[in-house]
PDB file of N, CA and C in Angstrom:
ATOM      1  N   MET A   1     -26.664 -23.855-107.800  1.00 51.00           N
ATOM      2  CA  MET A   1     -27.945 -24.485-106.761  1.00 51.00           C
ATOM      3  C   MET A   1     -27.304 -25.453-105.909  1.00 51.00           C
ATOM      4  N   ASP A   2     -26.435 -26.205-106.314  1.00 64.00           N
ATOM      5  CA  ASP A   2     -25.931 -27.105-105.520  1.00 64.00           C
ATOM      6  C   ASP A   2     -25.348 -26.593-103.712  1.00 64.00           C
ATOM      7  N   GLN A   3     -24.579 -25.447-104.378  1.00 67.00           N
ATOM      8  CA  GLN A   3     -24.017 -24.917-103.365  1.00 67.00           C
ATOM      9  C   GLN A   3     -24.927 -24.166-102.254  1.00 67.00           C
ATOM     10  N   ASP A   4     -26.135 -23.713-103.009  1.00 70.00           N
ATOM     11  CA  ASP A   4     -27.324 -22.963-102.319  1.00 70.00           C
ATOM     12  C   ASP A   4     -28.038 -23.841-101.145  1.00 70.00           C
ATOM     13  N   PHE A   5     -27.906 -25.062-101.624  1.00 65.00           N
ATOM     14  CA  PHE A   5     -28.814 -26.126-101.050  1.00 65.00           C
ATOM     15  C   PHE A   5     -27.927 -26.461 -99.759  1.00 65.00           C
ATOM     16  N   ARG A   6     -26.711 -26.553 -99.962  1.00 62.00           N
ATOM     17  CA  ARG A   6     -25.519 -27.123 -99.232  1.00 62.00           C
ATOM     18  C   ARG A   6     -25.551 -26.054 -97.869  1.00 62.00           C
ATOM     19  N   LYS A   7     -25.429 -25.096 -98.658  1.00 65.00           N
ATOM     20  CA  LYS A   7     -25.922 -23.789 -97.191  1.00 65.00           C
ATOM     21  C   LYS A   7     -26.739 -23.346 -96.518  1.00 65.00           C
ATOM     22  N   LYS A   8     -28.080 -24.136 -96.945  1.00 71.00           N
ATOM     23  CA  LYS A   8     -29.268 -24.121 -96.223  1.00 71.00           C
ATOM     24  C   LYS A   8     -29.392 -25.118 -95.351  1.00 71.00           C
ATOM     25  N   THR A   9     -28.645 -26.578 -95.864  1.00 78.00           N
ATOM     26  CA  THR A   9     -28.593 -27.507 -95.091  1.00 78.00           C
ATOM     27  C   THR A   9     -27.590 -27.240 -94.071  1.00 78.00           C
ATOM     28  N   PHE A  10     -26.318 -26.788 -94.187  1.00 78.00           N
ATOM     29  CA  PHE A  10     -25.980 -26.390 -93.151  1.00 78.00           C
ATOM     30  C   PHE A  10     -26.115 -25.558 -92.049  1.00 78.00           C
ATOM     31  N   ARG A  11     -26.732 -24.608 -92.511  1.00 79.00           N
ATOM     32  CA  ARG A  11     -27.231 -23.415 -91.379  1.00 79.00           C
ATOM     33  C   ARG A  11     -28.419 -24.203 -90.882  1.00 79.00           C
ATOM     34  N   GLY A  12     -29.075 -24.777 -91.815  1.00 78.00           N
ATOM     35  CA  GLY A  12     -30.208 -25.994 -90.620  1.00 78.00           C
ATOM     36  C   GLY A  12     -29.805 -26.498 -90.100  1.00 78.00           C
ATOM     37  N   ALA A  13     -28.992 -27.433 -90.282  1.00 81.00           N
ATOM     38  CA  ALA A  13     -27.985 -28.032 -89.437  1.00 81.00           C
ATOM     39  C   ALA A  13     -27.680 -27.386 -88.086  1.00 81.00           C
ATOM     40  N   LYS A  14     -26.942 -26.214 -88.354  1.00 85.00           N
ATOM     41  CA  LYS A  14     -26.171 -25.276 -87.393  1.00 85.00           C
ATOM     42  C   LYS A  14     -27.455 -25.008 -86.455  1.00 85.00           C
ATOM     43  N   ILE A  15     -28.641 -24.820 -86.964  1.00 86.00           N
ATOM     44  CA  ILE A  15     -29.682 -23.962 -86.145  1.00 86.00           C
ATOM     45  C   ILE A  15     -30.014 -25.347 -84.967  1.00 86.00           C
ATOM     46  N   GLU A  16     -30.557 -26.331 -85.781  1.00 85.00           N
ATOM     47  CA  GLU A  16     -31.093 -27.344 -85.116  1.00 85.00           C
ATOM     48  C   GLU A  16     -29.514 -27.770 -83.848  1.00 85.00           C
ATOM     49  N   ASP A  17     -28.491 -27.807 -83.924  1.00 88.00           N
ATOM     50  CA  ASP A  17     -27.890 -27.870 -83.016  1.00 88.00           C
ATOM     51  C   ASP A  17     -27.688 -26.992 -82.084  1.00 88.00           C
ATOM     52  N   MET A  18     -28.087 -25.820 -82.267  1.00 90.00           N
ATOM     53  CA  MET A  18     -28.021 -24.741 -81.075  1.00 90.00           C
ATOM     54  C   MET A  18     -29.259 -24.816 -80.537  1.00 90.00           C
ATOM     55  N   ILE A  19     -30.443 -25.565 -80.983  1.00 91.00           N
ATOM     56  CA  ILE A  19     -31.702 -25.302 -80.203  1.00 91.00           C
ATOM     57  C   ILE A  19     -31.409 -26.342 -79.367  1.00 91.00           C
ATOM     58  N   LEU A  20     -31.072 -27.540 -79.658  1.00 91.00           N
ATOM     59  CA  LEU A  20     -30.375 -28.924 -78.975  1.00 91.00           C
ATOM     60  C   LEU A  20     -29.961 -28.523 -77.723  1.00 91.00           C
ATOM     61  N   GLU A  21     -28.816 -27.554 -78.405  1.00 94.00           N
ATOM     62  CA  GLU A  21     -27.670 -27.189 -77.088  1.00 94.00           C
ATOM     63  C   GLU A  21     -28.758 -26.473 -76.122  1.00 94.00           C
ATOM     64  N   LEU A  22     -29.182 -25.490 -76.406  1.00 95.00           N
ATOM     65  CA  LEU A  22     -30.076 -24.712 -75.656  1.00 95.00           C
ATOM     66  C   LEU A  22     -30.872 -25.509 -75.095  1.00 95.00           C
ATOM     67  N   GLU A  23     -31.670 -26.566 -75.096  1.00 96.00           N
ATOM     68  CA  GLU A  23     -32.371 -27.346 -74.758  1.00 96.00           C
ATOM     69  C   GLU A  23     -31.565 -27.979 -73.724  1.00 96.00           C
ATOM     70  N   ASN A  24     -30.295 -28.814 -73.857  1.00 96.00           N
ATOM     71  CA  ASN A  24     -29.780 -29.363 -72.845  1.00 96.00           C
ATOM     72  C   ASN A  24     -29.514 -28.195 -71.681  1.00 96.00           C
ATOM     73  N   LEU A  25     -28.971 -27.243 -72.246  1.00 95.00           N
ATOM     74  CA  LEU A  25     -28.635 -26.010 -71.205  1.00 95.00           C
ATOM     75  C   LEU A  25     -29.713 -25.699 -70.049  1.00 95.00           C
ATOM     76  N   SER A  26     -31.386 -25.609 -70.967  1.00 95.00           N
ATOM     77  CA  SER A  26     -32.153 -25.225 -70.100  1.00 95.00           C
ATOM     78  C   SER A  26     -32.811 -26.389 -68.880  1.00 95.00           C
ATOM     79  N   ALA A  27     -32.667 -27.662 -69.389  1.00 95.00           N
ATOM     80  CA  ALA A  27     -32.701 -28.963 -68.731  1.00 95.00           C
ATOM     81  C   ALA A  27     -31.753 -29.073 -67.390  1.00 95.00           C
ATOM     82  N   LEU A  28     -30.459 -28.941 -67.752  1.00 94.00           N
ATOM     83  CA  LEU A  28     -29.336 -28.677 -67.135  1.00 94.00           C
ATOM     84  C   LEU A  28     -29.546 -27.486 -65.714  1.00 94.00           C
ATOM     85  N   CYS A  29     -30.165 -26.513 -66.311  1.00 94.00           N
ATOM     86  CA  CYS A  29     -30.233 -25.099 -65.539  1.00 94.00           C
ATOM     87  C   CYS A  29     -31.563 -25.732 -64.308  1.00 94.00           C
ATOM     88  N   GLU A  30     -32.673 -26.115 -65.105  1.00 93.00           N
ATOM     89  CA  GLU A  30     -33.785 -26.468 -64.099  1.00 93.00           C
ATOM     90  C   GLU A  30     -33.345 -27.420 -62.948  1.00 93.00           C
ATOM     91  N   GLU A  31     -32.443 -28.476 -63.519  1.00 92.00           N
ATOM     92  CA  GLU A  31     -32.064 -29.532 -62.208  1.00 92.00           C
ATOM     93  C   GLU A  31     -31.080 -28.988 -61.379  1.00 92.00           C
ATOM     94  N   LYS A  32     -30.089 -27.970 -61.703  1.00 91.00           N
ATOM     95  CA  LYS A  32     -29.525 -27.174 -60.689  1.00 91.00           C
ATOM     96  C   LYS A  32     -30.399 -26.161 -59.887  1.00 91.00           C
ATOM     97  N   SER A  33     -30.976 -25.499 -60.546  1.00 89.00           N
ATOM     98  CA  SER A  33     -32.253 -24.870 -59.757  1.00 89.00           C
ATOM     99  C   SER A  33     -33.066 -25.626 -58.745  1.00 89.00           C
ATOM    100  N   GLN A  34     -32.961 -26.914 -59.040  1.00 88.00           N
ATOM    101  CA  GLN A  34     -34.227 -27.870 -57.876  1.00 88.00           C
ATOM    102  C   GLN A  34     -33.173 -28.294 -57.157  1.00 88.00           C
ATOM    103  N   GLN A  35     -32.041 -28.278 -56.915  1.00 86.00           N
ATOM    104  CA  GLN A  35     -31.002 -28.906 -56.106  1.00 86.00           C
ATOM    105  C   GLN A  35     -30.818 -27.962 -55.398  1.00 86.00           C
ATOM    106  N   SER A  36     -30.925 -26.406 -55.590  1.00 83.00           N
ATOM    107  CA  SER A  36     -30.610 -25.543 -55.233  1.00 83.00           C
ATOM    108  C   SER A  36     -31.627 -25.172 -54.183  1.00 83.00           C
ATOM    109  N   GLU A  37     -32.728 -25.339 -54.414  1.00 81.00           N
ATOM    110  CA  GLU A  37     -33.753 -25.274 -53.623  1.00 81.00           C
ATOM    111  C   GLU A  37     -34.320 -26.228 -52.385  1.00 81.00           C
ATOM    112  N   GLN A  38     -33.529 -27.727 -52.737  1.00 78.00           N
ATOM    113  CA  GLN A  38     -33.521 -28.461 -52.011  1.00 78.00           C
ATOM    114  C   GLN A  38     -32.603 -28.405 -51.140  1.00 78.00           C
ATOM    115  N   THR A  39     -31.145 -28.004 -51.392  1.00 76.00           N
ATOM    116  CA  THR A  39     -30.160 -27.250 -50.547  1.00 76.00           C
ATOM    117  C   THR A  39     -30.840 -26.264 -49.335  1.00 76.00           C
ATOM    118  N   LYS A  40     -31.527 -25.247 -50.080  1.00 71.00           N
ATOM    119  CA  LYS A  40     -32.170 -24.463 -49.123  1.00 71.00           C
ATOM    120  C   LYS A  40     -32.756 -24.894 -47.896  1.00 71.00           C
ATOM    121  N   THR A  41     -33.848 -25.590 -48.588  1.00 66.00           N
ATOM    122  CA  THR A  41     -34.374 -26.441 -47.387  1.00 66.00           C
ATOM    123  C   THR A  41     -33.877 -27.194 -46.459  1.00 66.00           C
ATOM    124  N   ASP A  42     -33.004 -28.059 -46.934  1.00 65.00           N
ATOM    125  CA  ASP A  42     -32.216 -28.746 -46.042  1.00 65.00           C
ATOM    126  C   ASP A  42     -31.024 -27.814 -45.124  1.00 65.00           C
ATOM    127  N   ALA A  43     -30.992 -27.067 -45.587  1.00 60.00           N
ATOM    128  CA  ALA A  43     -30.006 -25.852 -44.383  1.00 60.00           C
ATOM    129  C   ALA A  43     -30.941 -25.097 -43.770  1.00 60.00           C
ATOM    130  N   SER A  44     -32.337 -25.013 -43.879  1.00 64.00           N
ATOM    131  CA  SER A  44     -32.883 -24.271 -42.997  1.00 64.00           C
ATOM    132  C   SER A  44     -33.452 -25.572 -41.634  1.00 64.00           C
ATOM    133  N   GLU A  45     -33.263 -27.097 -42.081  1.00 73.00           N
ATOM    134  CA  GLU A  45     -33.443 -27.678 -40.721  1.00 73.00           C
ATOM    135  C   GLU A  45     -32.333 -27.996 -40.113  1.00 73.00           C
ATOM    136  N   THR A  46     -31.235 -27.706 -40.553  1.00 73.00           N
ATOM    137  CA  THR A  46     -30.201 -27.872 -39.785  1.00 73.00           C
ATOM    138  C   THR A  46     -29.250 -26.783 -39.005  1.00 73.00           C
ATOM    139  N   CYS A  47     -28.497 -26.762 -37.922  1.00 73.00           N
ATOM    140  CA  CYS A  47     -28.001 -25.547 -37.635  1.00 73.00           C
ATOM    141  C   CYS A  47     -26.710 -25.681 -38.110  1.00 73.00           C
ATOM    142  N   SER A  48     -26.403 -24.110 -38.570  1.00 69.00           N
ATOM    143  CA  SER A  48     -25.295 -24.001 -39.516  1.00 69.00           C
ATOM    144  C   SER A  48     -24.058 -24.342 -39.257  1.00 69.00           C
ATOM    145  N   PHE A  49     -23.819 -23.938 -37.517  1.00 74.00           N
ATOM    146  CA  PHE A  49     -22.545 -24.548 -36.877  1.00 74.00           C
ATOM    147  C   PHE A  49     -22.421 -25.920 -36.568  1.00 74.00           C
ATOM    148  N   CYS A  50     -23.395 -26.665 -35.831  1.00 75.00           N
ATOM    149  CA  CYS A  50     -22.552 -28.063 -35.888  1.00 75.00           C
ATOM    150  C   CYS A  50     -23.457 -29.072 -36.664  1.00 75.00           C
ATOM    151  N   GLN A  51     -24.620 -28.789 -37.818  1.00 71.00           N
ATOM    152  CA  GLN A  51     -25.161 -29.548 -38.801  1.00 71.00           C
ATOM    153  C   GLN A  51     -25.797 -30.645 -38.204  1.00 71.00           C
ATOM    154  N   ARG A  52     -26.537 -30.366 -37.056  1.00 74.00           N
ATOM    155  CA  ARG A  52     -27.724 -30.866 -36.295  1.00 74.00           C
ATOM    156  C   ARG A  52     -28.958 -30.788 -36.643  1.00 74.00           C
ATOM    157  N   SER A  53     -29.897 -31.360 -36.573  1.00 74.00           N
ATOM    158  CA  SER A  53     -31.237 -30.842 -37.096  1.00 74.00           C
ATOM    159  C   SER A  53     -31.595 -30.125 -35.533  1.00 74.00           C
ATOM    160  N   LYS A  54     -32.653 -28.930 -36.159  1.00 67.00           N
ATOM    161  CA  LYS A  54     -32.419 -27.776 -34.730  1.00 67.00           C
ATOM    162  C   LYS A  54     -33.447 -28.127 -34.091  1.00 67.00           C
ATOM    163  N   GLU A  55     -34.133 -29.195 -34.173  1.00 70.00           N
ATOM    164  CA  GLU A  55     -34.899 -29.847 -33.542  1.00 70.00           C
ATOM    165  C   GLU A  55     -33.886 -30.611 -32.368  1.00 70.00           C
ATOM    166  N   GLU A  56     -33.012 -31.070 -32.510  1.00 72.00           N
ATOM    167  CA  GLU A  56     -32.005 -31.899 -31.343  1.00 72.00           C
ATOM    168  C   GLU A  56     -31.288 -30.742 -30.730  1.00 72.00           C
ATOM    169  N   VAL A  57     -31.025 -29.278 -31.481  1.00 71.00           N
ATOM    170  CA  VAL A  57     -30.466 -28.394 -30.919  1.00 71.00           C
ATOM    171  C   VAL A  57     -31.444 -27.420 -30.140  1.00 71.00           C
ATOM    172  N   GLY A  58     -32.524 -27.139 -30.452  1.00 64.00           N
ATOM    173  CA  GLY A  58     -33.698 -26.853 -29.400  1.00 64.00           C
ATOM    174  C   GLY A  58     -33.779 -25.670 -29.953  1.00 64.00           C
TER     175      GLY A  58
END
């Protein structure tokens, strides 16, 4: 009975660890996605050749 309890506890701990890891990866993915969107926005406002604003270049 003691071994069954340890197995269940170990499996439960592993599952909890996996859930936490997935939450961390999800948060990291969301952060990178937002950074990517910001980069796209910034890139659309600057000239890809000289990196000056499109308003400056004309």
